[in-house]
């Protein structure tokens, strides 16, 4: 029995980026996204979001309300820098690693799929604060399918039919997208990953 993906909508109501990479470890995923392995540090979802908020604030806030966060360590590892505008966490299920961010800043700003999918395949689904969605499918460096589920007929991928998405052309909301990923690829992520400390990376949407 697994937790599926539908819980993601409730856990991340203001948007999310959810990425699945076949046969990679969480650390390998973060490295391919641009992290240095020695700078990866385990964080909860709340801690990752609070770091993003702190880095974007005009006046840096403290983390007194996060009693379990080792502020000295995350600062030493480079998480608390203005240029760090994306904190991505990664975990694993059988056969897949997953990465999740409580926004779409990284996936919407970076051309990450060619590097991330090298020698493997990647499936991603994202939804921003305005409910704008994106589903993408990449294999061995090539983005085969990339579309907004609200208008699935407009596909920017090299082989739009490679994903075998429902072909009736009907609009699909976020819940149905997650259900489709569950049924088509048997993808899921543990619901307790929100509170769980997962390997996390401090990334920038503007710098390599």
PDB file of C-alpha atoms in Angstrom:
ATOM      1  CA  UNK A   1       0.000   0.000   0.000  1.00  0.00           C
ATOM      2  CA  UNK A   2       1.372   3.440  -0.904  1.00  0.00           C
ATOM      3  CA  UNK A   3       0.257   7.014  -0.348  1.00  0.00           C
ATOM      4  CA  UNK A   4      -0.281   7.896  -4.005  1.00  0.00           C
ATOM      5  CA  UNK A   5       0.108  11.528  -5.058  1.00  0.00           C
ATOM      6  CA  UNK A   6      -3.237  13.160  -4.419  1.00  0.00           C
ATOM      7  CA  UNK A   7      -2.125  14.299  -0.969  1.00  0.00           C
ATOM      8  CA  UNK A   8       0.342  16.697  -2.660  1.00  0.00           C
ATOM      9  CA  UNK A   9      -2.484  19.134  -3.469  1.00  0.00           C
ATOM     10  CA  UNK A  10      -3.412  19.516   0.178  1.00  0.00           C
ATOM     11  CA  UNK A  11       0.167  19.591   1.458  1.00  0.00           C
ATOM     12  CA  UNK A  12       1.295  22.220  -1.082  1.00  0.00           C
ATOM     13  CA  UNK A  13      -1.794  24.378  -1.733  1.00  0.00           C
ATOM     14  CA  UNK A  14       0.205  27.318  -3.146  1.00  0.00           C
ATOM     15  CA  UNK A  15       2.017  25.268  -5.763  1.00  0.00           C
ATOM     16  CA  UNK A  16       4.584  22.528  -6.153  1.00  0.00           C
ATOM     17  CA  UNK A  17       7.148  20.995  -8.428  1.00  0.00           C
ATOM     18  CA  UNK A  18       7.232  17.201  -8.366  1.00  0.00           C
ATOM     19  CA  UNK A  19       9.948  15.381 -10.300  1.00  0.00           C
ATOM     20  CA  UNK A  20      10.502  11.620 -10.651  1.00  0.00           C
ATOM     21  CA  UNK A  21      13.786  10.195 -11.952  1.00  0.00           C
ATOM     22  CA  UNK A  22      14.111   6.501 -12.710  1.00  0.00           C
ATOM     23  CA  UNK A  23      16.998   4.539 -11.157  1.00  0.00           C
ATOM     24  CA  UNK A  24      18.757   7.537  -9.611  1.00  0.00           C
ATOM     25  CA  UNK A  25      19.463   8.205  -5.951  1.00  0.00           C
ATOM     26  CA  UNK A  26      18.128  11.368  -4.274  1.00  0.00           C
ATOM     27  CA  UNK A  27      21.671  12.708  -4.048  1.00  0.00           C
ATOM     28  CA  UNK A  28      22.276  12.096  -7.751  1.00  0.00           C
ATOM     29  CA  UNK A  29      19.102  14.014  -8.581  1.00  0.00           C
ATOM     30  CA  UNK A  30      20.182  17.000  -6.493  1.00  0.00           C
ATOM     31  CA  UNK A  31      23.660  16.969  -8.016  1.00  0.00           C
ATOM     32  CA  UNK A  32      22.229  16.958 -11.535  1.00  0.00           C
ATOM     33  CA  UNK A  33      20.050  19.906 -10.569  1.00  0.00           C
ATOM     34  CA  UNK A  34      23.191  21.825  -9.637  1.00  0.00           C
ATOM     35  CA  UNK A  35      23.998  20.968  -6.023  1.00  0.00           C
ATOM     36  CA  UNK A  36      27.384  20.046  -4.621  1.00  0.00           C
ATOM     37  CA  UNK A  37      27.124  16.704  -2.818  1.00  0.00           C
ATOM     38  CA  UNK A  38      29.000  18.013   0.230  1.00  0.00           C
ATOM     39  CA  UNK A  39      26.426  20.805   0.609  1.00  0.00           C
ATOM     40  CA  UNK A  40      23.347  18.564   0.674  1.00  0.00           C
ATOM     41  CA  UNK A  41      21.620  18.710   4.059  1.00  0.00           C
ATOM     42  CA  UNK A  42      18.417  17.082   5.381  1.00  0.00           C
ATOM     43  CA  UNK A  43      15.477  19.447   5.821  1.00  0.00           C
ATOM     44  CA  UNK A  44      11.749  19.229   6.397  1.00  0.00           C
ATOM     45  CA  UNK A  45       9.374  20.882   3.948  1.00  0.00           C
ATOM     46  CA  UNK A  46       8.659  23.702   6.406  1.00  0.00           C
ATOM     47  CA  UNK A  47      12.362  24.394   6.901  1.00  0.00           C
ATOM     48  CA  UNK A  48      13.009  24.436   3.159  1.00  0.00           C
ATOM     49  CA  UNK A  49      10.163  26.901   2.589  1.00  0.00           C
ATOM     50  CA  UNK A  50      11.244  29.116   5.469  1.00  0.00           C
ATOM     51  CA  UNK A  51      14.762  29.319   4.028  1.00  0.00           C
ATOM     52  CA  UNK A  52      13.377  30.406   0.646  1.00  0.00           C
ATOM     53  CA  UNK A  53      11.239  33.075   2.337  1.00  0.00           C
ATOM     54  CA  UNK A  54      14.146  34.304   4.450  1.00  0.00           C
ATOM     55  CA  UNK A  55      16.449  34.632   1.445  1.00  0.00           C
ATOM     56  CA  UNK A  56      13.847  36.617  -0.496  1.00  0.00           C
ATOM     57  CA  UNK A  57      12.974  38.978   2.357  1.00  0.00           C
ATOM     58  CA  UNK A  58      14.207  42.583   2.423  1.00  0.00           C
ATOM     59  CA  UNK A  59      15.130  42.127   6.063  1.00  0.00           C
ATOM     60  CA  UNK A  60      16.447  38.623   6.895  1.00  0.00           C
ATOM     61  CA  UNK A  61      14.327  36.968   9.560  1.00  0.00           C
ATOM     62  CA  UNK A  62      15.464  34.580  12.257  1.00  0.00           C
ATOM     63  CA  UNK A  63      14.519  30.934  12.690  1.00  0.00           C
ATOM     64  CA  UNK A  64      13.698  30.966  16.399  1.00  0.00           C
ATOM     65  CA  UNK A  65      10.387  29.231  15.709  1.00  0.00           C
ATOM     66  CA  UNK A  66      12.203  26.305  14.046  1.00  0.00           C
ATOM     67  CA  UNK A  67      13.748  24.788  17.136  1.00  0.00           C
ATOM     68  CA  UNK A  68      15.183  21.726  15.384  1.00  0.00           C
ATOM     69  CA  UNK A  69      16.885  23.581  12.526  1.00  0.00           C
ATOM     70  CA  UNK A  70      20.669  23.831  12.877  1.00  0.00           C
ATOM     71  CA  UNK A  71      21.015  27.383  11.596  1.00  0.00           C
ATOM     72  CA  UNK A  72      24.817  27.428  11.871  1.00  0.00           C
ATOM     73  CA  UNK A  73      25.151  24.371   9.663  1.00  0.00           C
ATOM     74  CA  UNK A  74      22.744  25.532   6.958  1.00  0.00           C
ATOM     75  CA  UNK A  75      24.543  28.858   6.875  1.00  0.00           C
ATOM     76  CA  UNK A  76      27.936  27.149   6.564  1.00  0.00           C
ATOM     77  CA  UNK A  77      26.593  25.008   3.723  1.00  0.00           C
ATOM     78  CA  UNK A  78      25.424  28.053   1.777  1.00  0.00           C
ATOM     79  CA  UNK A  79      21.665  27.842   2.205  1.00  0.00           C
ATOM     80  CA  UNK A  80      21.307  31.347   3.659  1.00  0.00           C
ATOM     81  CA  UNK A  81      22.395  33.418   0.682  1.00  0.00           C
ATOM     82  CA  UNK A  82      20.387  35.928  -1.347  1.00  0.00           C
ATOM     83  CA  UNK A  83      21.069  34.060  -4.587  1.00  0.00           C
ATOM     84  CA  UNK A  84      19.583  30.854  -3.161  1.00  0.00           C
ATOM     85  CA  UNK A  85      15.977  31.188  -4.287  1.00  0.00           C
ATOM     86  CA  UNK A  86      15.101  27.502  -4.549  1.00  0.00           C
ATOM     87  CA  UNK A  87      15.448  24.754  -1.956  1.00  0.00           C
ATOM     88  CA  UNK A  88      14.672  21.337  -3.414  1.00  0.00           C
ATOM     89  CA  UNK A  89      14.299  18.156  -1.355  1.00  0.00           C
ATOM     90  CA  UNK A  90      14.651  14.609  -2.672  1.00  0.00           C
ATOM     91  CA  UNK A  91      13.673  11.123  -1.558  1.00  0.00           C
ATOM     92  CA  UNK A  92      13.272   7.638  -2.984  1.00  0.00           C
ATOM     93  CA  UNK A  93      10.696   4.967  -3.675  1.00  0.00           C
ATOM     94  CA  UNK A  94      11.302   1.625  -5.358  1.00  0.00           C
ATOM     95  CA  UNK A  95      12.899   2.233  -8.751  1.00  0.00           C
ATOM     96  CA  UNK A  96      12.580   6.019  -8.615  1.00  0.00           C
ATOM     97  CA  UNK A  97      13.898   9.090  -6.861  1.00  0.00           C
ATOM     98  CA  UNK A  98      11.569  12.013  -6.383  1.00  0.00           C
ATOM     99  CA  UNK A  99      12.324  15.697  -5.871  1.00  0.00           C
ATOM    100  CA  UNK A 100       9.879  18.265  -4.592  1.00  0.00           C
ATOM    101  CA  UNK A 101       9.812  22.029  -4.158  1.00  0.00           C
ATOM    102  CA  UNK A 102       6.955  23.998  -2.635  1.00  0.00           C
ATOM    103  CA  UNK A 103       6.866  26.330  -5.632  1.00  0.00           C
ATOM    104  CA  UNK A 104       7.697  26.242  -9.327  1.00  0.00           C
ATOM    105  CA  UNK A 105      10.621  28.662  -9.264  1.00  0.00           C
ATOM    106  CA  UNK A 106      13.319  26.180 -10.230  1.00  0.00           C
ATOM    107  CA  UNK A 107      11.499  24.177 -12.895  1.00  0.00           C
ATOM    108  CA  UNK A 108      10.068  27.271 -14.558  1.00  0.00           C
ATOM    109  CA  UNK A 109      13.405  29.103 -14.699  1.00  0.00           C
ATOM    110  CA  UNK A 110      15.941  26.404 -15.563  1.00  0.00           C
ATOM    111  CA  UNK A 111      16.385  24.056 -18.516  1.00  0.00           C
ATOM    112  CA  UNK A 112      17.061  21.182 -16.145  1.00  0.00           C
ATOM    113  CA  UNK A 113      15.578  18.213 -18.027  1.00  0.00           C
ATOM    114  CA  UNK A 114      18.397  17.407 -20.507  1.00  0.00           C
ATOM    115  CA  UNK A 115      20.960  16.986 -17.717  1.00  0.00           C
ATOM    116  CA  UNK A 116      18.596  15.360 -15.244  1.00  0.00           C
ATOM    117  CA  UNK A 117      17.359  12.743 -17.737  1.00  0.00           C
ATOM    118  CA  UNK A 118      20.801  11.732 -19.046  1.00  0.00           C
ATOM    119  CA  UNK A 119      20.838   7.928 -19.178  1.00  0.00           C
ATOM    120  CA  UNK A 120      17.400   7.674 -17.586  1.00  0.00           C
ATOM    121  CA  UNK A 121      13.881   9.058 -17.818  1.00  0.00           C
ATOM    122  CA  UNK A 122      12.207  11.871 -15.936  1.00  0.00           C
ATOM    123  CA  UNK A 123       8.555  12.724 -15.376  1.00  0.00           C
ATOM    124  CA  UNK A 124       7.579  16.014 -13.787  1.00  0.00           C
ATOM    125  CA  UNK A 125       4.386  17.786 -12.840  1.00  0.00           C
ATOM    126  CA  UNK A 126       4.142  21.327 -11.512  1.00  0.00           C
ATOM    127  CA  UNK A 127       1.416  23.735 -10.464  1.00  0.00           C
ATOM    128  CA  UNK A 128       1.989  27.368  -9.541  1.00  0.00           C
ATOM    129  CA  UNK A 129       0.079  29.675  -7.215  1.00  0.00           C
ATOM    130  CA  UNK A 130      -2.252  30.656 -10.080  1.00  0.00           C
ATOM    131  CA  UNK A 131      -3.017  26.977 -10.818  1.00  0.00           C
ATOM    132  CA  UNK A 132      -1.009  27.055 -14.061  1.00  0.00           C
ATOM    133  CA  UNK A 133       0.231  23.524 -14.689  1.00  0.00           C
ATOM    134  CA  UNK A 134       2.983  21.767 -16.619  1.00  0.00           C
ATOM    135  CA  UNK A 135       3.695  18.094 -17.309  1.00  0.00           C
ATOM    136  CA  UNK A 136       6.982  17.032 -18.879  1.00  0.00           C
ATOM    137  CA  UNK A 137       8.577  13.762 -19.930  1.00  0.00           C
ATOM    138  CA  UNK A 138      12.249  13.446 -20.864  1.00  0.00           C
ATOM    139  CA  UNK A 139      14.380  10.434 -21.811  1.00  0.00           C
ATOM    140  CA  UNK A 140      18.171  10.398 -22.064  1.00  0.00           C
ATOM    141  CA  UNK A 141      18.570  14.135 -22.533  1.00  0.00           C
ATOM    142  CA  UNK A 142      15.585  14.708 -24.838  1.00  0.00           C
ATOM    143  CA  UNK A 143      12.358  16.388 -23.796  1.00  0.00           C
ATOM    144  CA  UNK A 144       9.788  14.226 -25.549  1.00  0.00           C
ATOM    145  CA  UNK A 145       6.617  15.747 -24.130  1.00  0.00           C
ATOM    146  CA  UNK A 146       5.935  19.123 -22.512  1.00  0.00           C
ATOM    147  CA  UNK A 147       2.449  20.573 -22.142  1.00  0.00           C
ATOM    148  CA  UNK A 148      -0.112  22.342 -20.019  1.00  0.00           C
ATOM    149  CA  UNK A 149      -2.758  19.758 -19.018  1.00  0.00           C
ATOM    150  CA  UNK A 150      -5.395  22.457 -19.444  1.00  0.00           C
ATOM    151  CA  UNK A 151      -4.556  22.504 -23.174  1.00  0.00           C
ATOM    152  CA  UNK A 152      -2.899  19.126 -23.833  1.00  0.00           C
ATOM    153  CA  UNK A 153      -3.127  19.477 -27.626  1.00  0.00           C
ATOM    154  CA  UNK A 154      -0.373  22.120 -27.530  1.00  0.00           C
ATOM    155  CA  UNK A 155       2.709  20.042 -26.836  1.00  0.00           C
ATOM    156  CA  UNK A 156       6.243  21.431 -27.145  1.00  0.00           C
ATOM    157  CA  UNK A 157       8.026  18.070 -26.899  1.00  0.00           C
ATOM    158  CA  UNK A 158      10.003  16.336 -29.620  1.00  0.00           C
ATOM    159  CA  UNK A 159       7.667  13.290 -29.578  1.00  0.00           C
ATOM    160  CA  UNK A 160       4.356  14.381 -28.031  1.00  0.00           C
ATOM    161  CA  UNK A 161       2.835  10.900 -28.124  1.00  0.00           C
ATOM    162  CA  UNK A 162       5.735   9.329 -26.188  1.00  0.00           C
ATOM    163  CA  UNK A 163       4.050   9.952 -22.834  1.00  0.00           C
ATOM    164  CA  UNK A 164       0.868   8.122 -23.880  1.00  0.00           C
ATOM    165  CA  UNK A 165      -1.216  10.739 -22.111  1.00  0.00           C
ATOM    166  CA  UNK A 166      -5.013  10.503 -22.565  1.00  0.00           C
ATOM    167  CA  UNK A 167      -5.548  11.578 -26.161  1.00  0.00           C
ATOM    168  CA  UNK A 168      -9.096  12.906 -26.034  1.00  0.00           C
ATOM    169  CA  UNK A 169      -7.757  16.456 -25.755  1.00  0.00           C
ATOM    170  CA  UNK A 170      -9.850  17.308 -22.706  1.00  0.00           C
ATOM    171  CA  UNK A 171      -8.580  19.702 -20.079  1.00  0.00           C
ATOM    172  CA  UNK A 172      -7.209  18.025 -16.950  1.00  0.00           C
ATOM    173  CA  UNK A 173      -7.048  19.646 -13.528  1.00  0.00           C
ATOM    174  CA  UNK A 174      -4.282  19.090 -10.973  1.00  0.00           C
ATOM    175  CA  UNK A 175      -6.031  16.254  -9.183  1.00  0.00           C
ATOM    176  CA  UNK A 176      -6.540  14.303 -12.401  1.00  0.00           C
ATOM    177  CA  UNK A 177      -2.914  14.906 -13.414  1.00  0.00           C
ATOM    178  CA  UNK A 178      -1.675  13.353 -10.194  1.00  0.00           C
ATOM    179  CA  UNK A 179      -4.132  10.476 -10.560  1.00  0.00           C
ATOM    180  CA  UNK A 180      -2.864   9.893 -14.089  1.00  0.00           C
ATOM    181  CA  UNK A 181       0.743   9.709 -12.908  1.00  0.00           C
ATOM    182  CA  UNK A 182      -0.321   7.241 -10.234  1.00  0.00           C
ATOM    183  CA  UNK A 183      -2.183   4.971 -12.656  1.00  0.00           C
ATOM    184  CA  UNK A 184       0.086   5.206 -15.700  1.00  0.00           C
ATOM    185  CA  UNK A 185       3.488   4.974 -14.040  1.00  0.00           C
ATOM    186  CA  UNK A 186       2.601   3.687 -10.547  1.00  0.00           C
ATOM    187  CA  UNK A 187       4.297   6.775  -9.157  1.00  0.00           C
ATOM    188  CA  UNK A 188       3.825   7.875  -5.582  1.00  0.00           C
ATOM    189  CA  UNK A 189       5.564   9.707  -2.774  1.00  0.00           C
ATOM    190  CA  UNK A 190       5.275   9.157   0.964  1.00  0.00           C
ATOM    191  CA  UNK A 191       2.903  11.564   2.643  1.00  0.00           C
ATOM    192  CA  UNK A 192       5.160  11.791   5.690  1.00  0.00           C
ATOM    193  CA  UNK A 193       7.895  13.231   3.463  1.00  0.00           C
ATOM    194  CA  UNK A 194       6.467  16.665   4.346  1.00  0.00           C
ATOM    195  CA  UNK A 195       7.642  16.354   7.965  1.00  0.00           C
ATOM    196  CA  UNK A 196      10.481  13.959   7.220  1.00  0.00           C
ATOM    197  CA  UNK A 197      14.038  15.253   6.871  1.00  0.00           C
ATOM    198  CA  UNK A 198      15.004  14.600   3.265  1.00  0.00           C
ATOM    199  CA  UNK A 199      18.296  15.463   1.534  1.00  0.00           C
ATOM    200  CA  UNK A 200      17.951  19.064   0.373  1.00  0.00           C
ATOM    201  CA  UNK A 201      19.925  21.394  -1.882  1.00  0.00           C
ATOM    202  CA  UNK A 202      20.265  25.154  -2.026  1.00  0.00           C
ATOM    203  CA  UNK A 203      19.881  26.149  -5.682  1.00  0.00           C
ATOM    204  CA  UNK A 204      19.675  29.307  -7.733  1.00  0.00           C
ATOM    205  CA  UNK A 205      17.358  29.932 -10.652  1.00  0.00           C
ATOM    206  CA  UNK A 206      19.730  32.519 -12.101  1.00  0.00           C
ATOM    207  CA  UNK A 207      23.176  30.932 -11.833  1.00  0.00           C
ATOM    208  CA  UNK A 208      24.800  27.652 -12.839  1.00  0.00           C
TER     209      UNK A 208
END
